[in-house]
mmCIF file of C-alpha atoms in Angstrom:
data_model
loop_
_atom_site.group_PDB
_atom_site.id
_atom_site.type_symbol
_atom_site.label_atom_id
_atom_site.label_comp_id
_atom_site.label_asym_id
_atom_site.label_seq_id
_atom_site.Cartn_x
_atom_site.Cartn_y
_atom_site.Cartn_z
ATOM 1 C CA UNK Q 483 -63.395 -2.323 0.767
ATOM 2 C CA UNK Q 484 -63.598 0.076 3.891
ATOM 3 C CA UNK Q 485 -65.734 -0.626 6.627
ATOM 4 C CA UNK Q 486 -67.349 2.835 8.146
ATOM 5 C CA UNK Q 487 -68.709 2.371 12.059
ATOM 6 C CA UNK Q 488 -71.312 3.974 12.745
ATOM 7 C CA UNK Q 489 -72.911 4.278 16.605
ATOM 8 C CA UNK Q 490 -76.399 5.387 15.588
ATOM 9 C CA UNK Q 491 -78.504 5.179 12.935
ATOM 10 C CA UNK Q 492 -78.548 9.318 12.326
ATOM 11 C CA UNK Q 493 -74.889 8.796 12.888
ATOM 12 C CA UNK Q 494 -74.819 6.611 9.547
ATOM 13 C CA UNK Q 495 -77.170 8.797 7.471
ATOM 14 C CA UNK Q 496 -74.697 11.742 8.311
ATOM 15 C CA UNK Q 497 -71.349 9.185 7.190
ATOM 16 C CA UNK Q 498 -73.681 8.403 4.337
ATOM 17 C CA UNK Q 499 -74.676 12.123 3.163
ATOM 18 C CA UNK Q 500 -71.028 12.370 2.794
ATOM 19 C CA UNK Q 501 -70.242 9.854 1.028
ATOM 20 C CA UNK Q 502 -73.493 9.584 -1.291
ATOM 21 C CA UNK Q 503 -71.467 13.789 -1.939
ATOM 22 C CA UNK Q 504 -68.161 12.592 -1.846
ATOM 23 C CA UNK Q 505 -68.234 9.370 -4.741
ATOM 24 C CA UNK Q 506 -71.953 9.343 -6.208
ATOM 25 C CA UNK Q 507 -71.435 10.796 -9.738
ATOM 26 C CA UNK Q 508 -75.031 10.752 -11.654
ATOM 27 C CA UNK Q 509 -73.795 8.258 -14.539
ATOM 28 C CA UNK Q 510 -71.740 5.959 -12.013
ATOM 29 C CA UNK Q 511 -74.963 6.133 -9.029
ATOM 30 C CA UNK Q 512 -74.062 4.268 -5.596
ATOM 31 C CA UNK Q 513 -76.248 1.590 -5.303
ATOM 32 C CA UNK Q 514 -76.796 -0.313 -1.550
ATOM 33 C CA UNK Q 515 -77.153 -3.419 0.074
ATOM 34 C CA UNK Q 516 -79.047 -4.639 3.503
ATOM 35 C CA UNK Q 517 -77.365 -7.443 5.331
ATOM 36 C CA UNK Q 518 -79.200 -9.019 8.819
ATOM 37 C CA UNK Q 519 -75.721 -9.628 10.126
ATOM 38 C CA UNK Q 520 -72.104 -7.815 9.823
ATOM 39 C CA UNK Q 521 -71.018 -10.452 10.067
ATOM 40 C CA UNK Q 522 -72.189 -11.826 7.017
ATOM 41 C CA UNK Q 523 -69.915 -12.462 3.665
ATOM 42 C CA UNK Q 524 -71.392 -10.601 0.650
ATOM 43 C CA UNK Q 525 -72.572 -13.820 -1.259
ATOM 44 C CA UNK Q 526 -75.127 -14.181 -3.880
ATOM 45 C CA UNK Q 527 -77.501 -16.892 -3.285
ATOM 46 C CA UNK Q 528 -75.965 -19.345 -5.572
ATOM 47 C CA UNK Q 529 -73.048 -19.080 -3.410
ATOM 48 C CA UNK Q 530 -74.434 -20.470 -0.653
ATOM 49 C CA UNK Q 531 -76.205 -23.525 -2.784
ATOM 50 C CA UNK Q 532 -73.049 -23.993 -4.422
ATOM 51 C CA UNK Q 533 -68.888 -24.715 -4.779
ATOM 52 C CA UNK Q 534 -66.517 -23.972 -7.383
ATOM 53 C CA UNK Q 535 -68.010 -21.153 -9.024
ATOM 54 C CA UNK Q 536 -70.572 -22.398 -11.806
ATOM 55 C CA UNK Q 537 -70.707 -23.148 -15.067
ATOM 56 C CA UNK Q 538 -72.476 -20.097 -16.569
ATOM 57 C CA UNK Q 539 -73.780 -23.403 -19.519
ATOM 58 C CA UNK Q 540 -75.220 -25.169 -16.764
ATOM 59 C CA UNK Q 541 -76.818 -22.743 -14.961
ATOM 60 C CA UNK Q 542 -77.894 -21.404 -18.625
ATOM 61 C CA UNK Q 543 -78.884 -25.066 -19.055
ATOM 62 C CA UNK Q 544 -80.779 -25.217 -15.952
ATOM 63 C CA UNK Q 545 -82.871 -22.849 -15.908
ATOM 64 C CA UNK Q 546 -84.083 -22.874 -19.784
ATOM 65 C CA UNK Q 547 -83.888 -26.583 -20.134
ATOM 66 C CA UNK Q 548 -84.741 -28.702 -16.637
ATOM 67 C CA UNK Q 549 -86.972 -26.158 -14.754
ATOM 68 C CA UNK Q 550 -88.448 -23.957 -17.566
ATOM 69 C CA UNK Q 551 -91.181 -25.924 -18.751
ATOM 70 C CA UNK Q 552 -92.382 -26.237 -15.505
ATOM 71 C CA UNK Q 553 -91.781 -22.388 -14.524
ATOM 72 C CA UNK Q 554 -93.988 -21.581 -17.170
ATOM 73 C CA UNK Q 555 -97.131 -23.605 -16.908
ATOM 74 C CA UNK Q 556 -97.313 -23.300 -13.066
ATOM 75 C CA UNK Q 557 -96.421 -19.084 -13.009
ATOM 76 C CA UNK Q 558 -96.958 -18.036 -16.445
ATOM 77 C CA UNK Q 559 -93.147 -16.403 -17.069
ATOM 78 C CA UNK Q 560 -92.301 -16.321 -20.284
ATOM 79 C CA UNK Q 561 -89.536 -18.177 -20.431
ATOM 80 C CA UNK Q 562 -86.435 -18.103 -22.787
ATOM 81 C CA UNK Q 563 -85.761 -21.320 -25.408
ATOM 82 C CA UNK Q 564 -83.037 -22.601 -24.381
ATOM 83 C CA UNK Q 565 -80.454 -20.978 -27.369
ATOM 84 C CA UNK Q 566 -77.033 -23.270 -28.614
ATOM 85 C CA UNK Q 567 -75.645 -19.705 -29.711
ATOM 86 C CA UNK Q 568 -75.849 -18.495 -26.120
ATOM 87 C CA UNK Q 569 -74.452 -21.853 -25.257
ATOM 88 C CA UNK Q 570 -71.743 -22.042 -27.269
ATOM 89 C CA UNK Q 571 -70.763 -17.867 -26.587
ATOM 90 C CA UNK Q 572 -69.964 -19.528 -23.092
ATOM 91 C CA UNK Q 573 -66.385 -20.493 -24.049
ATOM 92 C CA UNK Q 574 -65.885 -17.292 -26.232
ATOM 93 C CA UNK Q 575 -62.905 -15.588 -23.864
ATOM 94 C CA UNK Q 576 -64.239 -11.853 -24.906
ATOM 95 C CA UNK Q 577 -68.104 -12.748 -24.003
ATOM 96 C CA UNK Q 578 -68.201 -10.270 -21.064
ATOM 97 C CA UNK Q 579 -65.073 -8.062 -23.093
ATOM 98 C CA UNK Q 580 -68.517 -7.527 -25.802
ATOM 99 C CA UNK Q 581 -70.381 -3.926 -26.328
ATOM 100 C CA UNK Q 582 -73.569 -4.959 -26.152
ATOM 101 C CA UNK Q 583 -72.580 -7.554 -23.857
ATOM 102 C CA UNK Q 584 -74.848 -10.469 -25.426
ATOM 103 C CA UNK Q 585 -75.092 -11.986 -21.668
ATOM 104 C CA UNK Q 586 -77.520 -11.413 -20.609
ATOM 105 C CA UNK Q 587 -79.684 -10.516 -23.418
ATOM 106 C CA UNK Q 588 -82.981 -8.732 -22.436
ATOM 107 C CA UNK Q 589 -85.344 -11.681 -22.748
ATOM 108 C CA UNK Q 590 -82.824 -13.376 -20.220
ATOM 109 C CA UNK Q 591 -82.172 -10.898 -18.033
ATOM 110 C CA UNK Q 592 -85.981 -10.834 -17.218
ATOM 111 C CA UNK Q 593 -85.872 -14.484 -16.483
ATOM 112 C CA UNK Q 594 -83.426 -14.532 -14.041
ATOM 113 C CA UNK Q 595 -84.144 -11.237 -12.403
ATOM 114 C CA UNK Q 596 -87.634 -12.941 -12.414
ATOM 115 C CA UNK Q 597 -85.910 -15.908 -10.248
ATOM 116 C CA UNK Q 598 -83.611 -14.392 -8.284
ATOM 117 C CA UNK Q 599 -86.929 -12.339 -7.005
ATOM 118 C CA UNK Q 600 -88.861 -15.539 -6.231
ATOM 119 C CA UNK Q 601 -85.340 -16.930 -3.938
ATOM 120 C CA UNK Q 602 -84.311 -19.531 -6.878
ATOM 121 C CA UNK Q 603 -80.482 -19.798 -6.134
ATOM 122 C CA UNK Q 604 -79.120 -17.048 -8.626
ATOM 123 C CA UNK Q 605 -75.442 -15.564 -9.468
ATOM 124 C CA UNK Q 606 -76.827 -12.180 -9.663
ATOM 125 C CA UNK Q 607 -76.967 -10.069 -6.355
ATOM 126 C CA UNK Q 608 -79.650 -8.313 -5.614
ATOM 127 C CA UNK Q 609 -79.014 -4.097 -4.898
ATOM 128 C CA UNK Q 610 -81.035 -1.029 -4.315
ATOM 129 C CA UNK Q 611 -81.292 2.761 -5.619
ATOM 130 C CA UNK Q 612 -82.081 3.469 -2.264
ATOM 131 C CA UNK Q 613 -80.301 3.031 0.977
ATOM 132 C CA UNK Q 614 -83.872 2.608 2.610
ATOM 133 C CA UNK Q 615 -84.062 -0.206 1.192
ATOM 134 C CA UNK Q 616 -81.722 -1.983 1.965
ATOM 135 C CA UNK Q 617 -82.288 -0.892 5.642
ATOM 136 C CA UNK Q 618 -85.409 -2.061 6.219
ATOM 137 C CA UNK Q 619 -83.659 -5.776 4.441
ATOM 138 C CA UNK Q 620 -81.144 -5.308 6.536
ATOM 139 C CA UNK Q 621 -83.381 -4.604 9.880
ATOM 140 C CA UNK Q 622 -86.480 -6.788 9.222
ATOM 141 C CA UNK Q 623 -83.470 -10.250 10.303
ATOM 142 C CA UNK Q 624 -85.312 -12.090 12.977
ATOM 143 C CA UNK Q 625 -84.419 -9.442 16.572
ATOM 144 C CA UNK Q 626 -83.941 -13.063 18.775
ATOM 145 C CA UNK Q 627 -80.281 -13.918 16.051
ATOM 146 C CA UNK Q 628 -78.093 -12.603 18.461
ATOM 147 C CA UNK Q 629 -76.472 -10.222 15.826
ATOM 148 C CA UNK Q 630 -74.204 -7.238 17.285
ATOM 149 C CA UNK Q 631 -74.842 -5.516 14.553
ATOM 150 C CA UNK Q 632 -76.550 -5.196 10.759
ATOM 151 C CA UNK Q 633 -74.534 -4.123 7.365
ATOM 152 C CA UNK Q 634 -75.257 -1.679 4.181
ATOM 153 C CA UNK Q 635 -73.252 -1.884 1.853
ATOM 154 C CA UNK Q 636 -73.032 0.565 -0.644
ATOM 155 C CA UNK Q 637 -71.571 0.204 -4.306
ATOM 156 C CA UNK Q 638 -69.677 2.242 -7.273
ATOM 157 C CA UNK Q 639 -69.996 0.791 -10.394
ATOM 158 C CA UNK Q 640 -66.149 0.759 -11.472
ATOM 159 C CA UNK Q 641 -64.948 3.575 -13.776
ATOM 160 C CA UNK Q 642 -62.643 1.502 -15.746
ATOM 161 C CA UNK Q 643 -64.251 -0.216 -18.084
ATOM 162 C CA UNK Q 644 -63.953 -3.830 -18.801
ATOM 163 C CA UNK Q 645 -61.650 -5.447 -17.014
ATOM 164 C CA UNK Q 646 -59.200 -8.507 -16.596
ATOM 165 C CA UNK Q 647 -59.072 -11.752 -18.695
ATOM 166 C CA UNK Q 648 -58.499 -14.732 -16.008
ATOM 167 C CA UNK Q 649 -59.691 -12.219 -13.033
ATOM 168 C CA UNK Q 650 -62.962 -12.566 -12.174
ATOM 169 C CA UNK Q 651 -65.341 -9.098 -12.736
ATOM 170 C CA UNK Q 652 -67.988 -7.753 -12.385
ATOM 171 C CA UNK Q 653 -71.133 -6.710 -14.256
ATOM 172 C CA UNK Q 654 -73.642 -4.532 -13.944
ATOM 173 C CA UNK Q 655 -76.598 -5.087 -15.232
ATOM 174 C CA UNK Q 656 -78.689 -2.151 -14.523
ATOM 175 C CA UNK Q 657 -82.789 -1.346 -13.879
ATOM 176 C CA UNK Q 658 -84.275 -1.297 -17.259
ATOM 177 C CA UNK Q 659 -85.869 -4.515 -17.426
ATOM 178 C CA UNK Q 660 -89.593 -5.976 -18.071
ATOM 179 C CA UNK Q 661 -89.957 -7.753 -14.771
ATOM 180 C CA UNK Q 662 -91.656 -9.028 -12.002
ATOM 181 C CA UNK Q 663 -93.291 -5.580 -9.331
ATOM 182 C CA UNK Q 664 -91.305 -6.116 -6.847
ATOM 183 C CA UNK Q 665 -88.008 -5.310 -9.187
ATOM 184 C CA UNK Q 666 -89.746 -1.784 -8.420
ATOM 185 C CA UNK Q 667 -91.075 -1.645 -5.662
ATOM 186 C CA UNK Q 668 -87.499 -1.924 -5.048
ATOM 187 C CA UNK Q 669 -86.018 0.008 -7.101
ATOM 188 C CA UNK Q 670 -83.768 -3.299 -7.286
ATOM 189 C CA UNK Q 671 -80.887 -3.820 -9.445
ATOM 190 C CA UNK Q 672 -77.971 -6.721 -10.053
ATOM 191 C CA UNK Q 673 -74.620 -7.689 -10.841
ATOM 192 C CA UNK Q 674 -73.450 -10.861 -11.408
ATOM 193 C CA UNK Q 675 -69.418 -11.978 -11.447
ATOM 194 C CA UNK Q 676 -67.986 -14.203 -14.226
ATOM 195 C CA UNK Q 677 -64.827 -15.645 -13.912
ATOM 196 C CA UNK Q 678 -63.152 -17.278 -17.614
ATOM 197 C CA UNK Q 679 -61.516 -19.969 -16.166
ATOM 198 C CA UNK Q 680 -58.189 -21.182 -17.954
ATOM 199 C CA UNK Q 681 -58.245 -24.952 -17.475
ATOM 200 C CA UNK Q 682 -62.530 -25.266 -17.651
ATOM 201 C CA UNK Q 683 -61.083 -22.863 -21.068
ATOM 202 C CA UNK Q 684 -65.280 -21.154 -20.273
ATOM 203 C CA UNK Q 685 -66.820 -18.283 -18.248
ATOM 204 C CA UNK Q 686 -67.754 -19.715 -14.081
ATOM 205 C CA UNK Q 687 -69.410 -17.582 -12.146
ATOM 206 C CA UNK Q 688 -67.305 -16.624 -9.141
ATOM 207 C CA UNK Q 689 -67.188 -14.715 -5.605
ATOM 208 C CA UNK Q 690 -67.760 -10.493 -5.755
ATOM 209 C CA UNK Q 691 -65.379 -10.438 -2.936
ATOM 210 C CA UNK Q 692 -62.644 -11.345 -5.228
ATOM 211 C CA UNK Q 693 -63.355 -8.487 -6.821
ATOM 212 C CA UNK Q 694 -63.368 -5.638 -4.063
ATOM 213 C CA UNK Q 695 -60.202 -6.871 -3.188
ATOM 214 C CA UNK Q 696 -58.958 -5.178 -5.967
ATOM 215 C CA UNK Q 697 -56.381 -2.476 -5.089
ATOM 216 C CA UNK Q 698 -56.760 -0.501 -8.483
ATOM 217 C CA UNK Q 699 -58.226 2.947 -6.743
ATOM 218 C CA UNK Q 700 -61.160 3.601 -9.687
ATOM 219 C CA UNK Q 701 -62.887 0.087 -9.889
ATOM 220 C CA UNK Q 702 -65.496 -0.982 -8.104
ATOM 221 C CA UNK Q 703 -65.560 0.692 -5.198
ATOM 222 C CA UNK Q 704 -67.116 -0.597 -2.140
ATOM 223 C CA UNK Q 705 -68.516 0.342 1.160
ATOM 224 C CA UNK Q 706 -69.762 -1.339 4.435
ATOM 225 C CA UNK Q 707 -72.005 0.236 6.678
ATOM 226 C CA UNK Q 708 -71.939 -1.359 10.490
ATOM 227 C CA UNK Q 709 -75.192 -0.029 12.154
ATOM 228 C CA UNK Q 710 -75.905 -1.544 16.446
ATOM 229 C CA UNK Q 711 -79.283 -3.809 16.215
ATOM 230 C CA UNK Q 712 -79.961 -2.089 19.411
ATOM 231 C CA UNK Q 713 -81.069 0.701 16.586
ATOM 232 C CA UNK Q 714 -84.160 -2.031 15.324
ATOM 233 C CA UNK Q 715 -86.810 -0.793 16.618
ATOM 234 C CA UNK Q 716 -86.539 2.567 15.783
ATOM 235 C CA UNK Q 717 -85.418 2.470 12.016
ATOM 236 C CA UNK Q 718 -88.320 -0.373 10.976
ATOM 237 C CA UNK Q 719 -90.507 2.690 12.678
ATOM 238 C CA UNK Q 720 -89.070 5.723 11.111
ATOM 239 C CA UNK Q 721 -89.384 3.695 7.389
ATOM 240 C CA UNK Q 722 -92.718 2.170 8.170
ATOM 241 C CA UNK Q 723 -94.022 6.491 8.463
ATOM 242 C CA UNK Q 724 -93.016 6.100 5.059
ATOM 243 C CA UNK Q 725 -95.013 3.514 4.392
ATOM 244 C CA UNK Q 726 -91.929 1.370 3.553
ATOM 245 C CA UNK Q 727 -92.458 -2.123 4.805
ATOM 246 C CA UNK Q 728 -92.923 -5.492 3.625
ATOM 247 C CA UNK Q 729 -96.327 -5.057 2.027
ATOM 248 C CA UNK Q 730 -95.030 -1.869 -0.277
ATOM 249 C CA UNK Q 731 -91.851 -3.830 -1.071
ATOM 250 C CA UNK Q 732 -93.203 -7.493 -2.115
ATOM 251 C CA UNK Q 733 -96.778 -6.673 -2.543
ATOM 252 C CA UNK Q 734 -97.694 -10.534 -1.167
ATOM 253 C CA UNK Q 735 -100.265 -11.536 2.023
ATOM 254 C CA UNK Q 736 -97.651 -12.797 3.482
ATOM 255 C CA UNK Q 737 -95.834 -9.656 3.638
ATOM 256 C CA UNK Q 738 -98.978 -8.623 4.632
ATOM 257 C CA UNK Q 739 -99.308 -9.943 7.148
ATOM 258 C CA UNK Q 740 -95.883 -9.557 8.655
ATOM 259 C CA UNK Q 741 -96.440 -5.874 8.138
ATOM 260 C CA UNK Q 742 -98.830 -6.609 10.504
ATOM 261 C CA UNK Q 743 -97.221 -8.238 12.964
ATOM 262 C CA UNK Q 744 -95.320 -5.180 13.874
ATOM 263 C CA UNK Q 745 -97.468 -2.929 13.860
ATOM 264 C CA UNK Q 746 -99.831 -4.035 16.347
ATOM 265 C CA UNK Q 747 -97.233 -6.041 17.976
ATOM 266 C CA UNK Q 748 -95.725 -3.546 20.111
ATOM 267 C CA UNK Q 749 -99.021 -2.332 20.685
ATOM 268 C CA UNK Q 750 -99.891 -5.163 23.300
ATOM 269 C CA UNK Q 751 -98.764 -5.984 26.767
ATOM 270 C CA UNK Q 752 -97.953 -9.730 27.891
ATOM 271 C CA UNK Q 753 -100.283 -10.174 30.692
ATOM 272 C CA UNK Q 754 -99.635 -10.570 34.258
ATOM 273 C CA UNK Q 755 -99.195 -13.817 35.366
ATOM 274 C CA UNK Q 756 -101.309 -14.344 38.714
ATOM 275 C CA UNK Q 757 -100.091 -16.910 40.196
ATOM 276 C CA UNK Q 758 -102.507 -20.460 41.158
ATOM 277 C CA UNK Q 759 -103.563 -21.048 44.673
ATOM 278 C CA UNK Q 760 -102.054 -23.136 46.830
ATOM 279 C CA UNK Q 761 -103.305 -26.579 46.077
ATOM 280 C CA UNK Q 762 -105.097 -28.342 49.466
ATOM 281 C CA UNK Q 763 -102.984 -31.722 50.108
ATOM 282 C CA UNK Q 764 -105.204 -32.501 53.311
ATOM 283 C CA UNK Q 765 -106.222 -36.623 53.763
#
């Protein structure tokens, strides 16, 4: 991973333009991800809730079996039925090397993307094809939380197909999936990282960062732009001018109110505190 320091939002745009010209191609475009603190590692929500990598099988059983009926009942989402053939495939060394890859199939991918969009711990790392959507998520974080710098990551999928058995490998799932409208509002794409663990003889989810530490120059390139947090109001203001805000990206009532707060709060002035008259202490 290459870290790129920037002095301002304008400096970021200049350096991004150069990076896209040198590395983005039509067949392998750059994907972007924003994070509210430059010290945060690049992790999935599942990474934050589990240790040692959850097995594909355990996660599959969880989302199709354990929570599936309740999700389907209350959300109306078309939850895939648990399939024993898919469950068995997680013990196949060649699972992630097949083309087309059988996991996840379009139906399961649609469901997994839905779960990721609504906050269920997920092995999917979400990216956007737009650096400006990524910038919104980087600067959306509470300004009162101390963070000297925000980060925008740029990722270029490896130009070499496949991966190495017994080592973590990243799979890019692409943008074409029938799922919740948030996916399209945010121009989302997803990756996940898997590793066939020899001692366990099955596939487990693993850390993206392990792959990005790979020194091979043609595989899974990553850049990290660090931008001063002091640019927050400027960045969000510019994005708002293009109608890029919480409501346009989420479309919920909560996000509408968040957008209204950001739009209206700067117009308000803090009231001047008037000292009350001294209290008479006469007998």
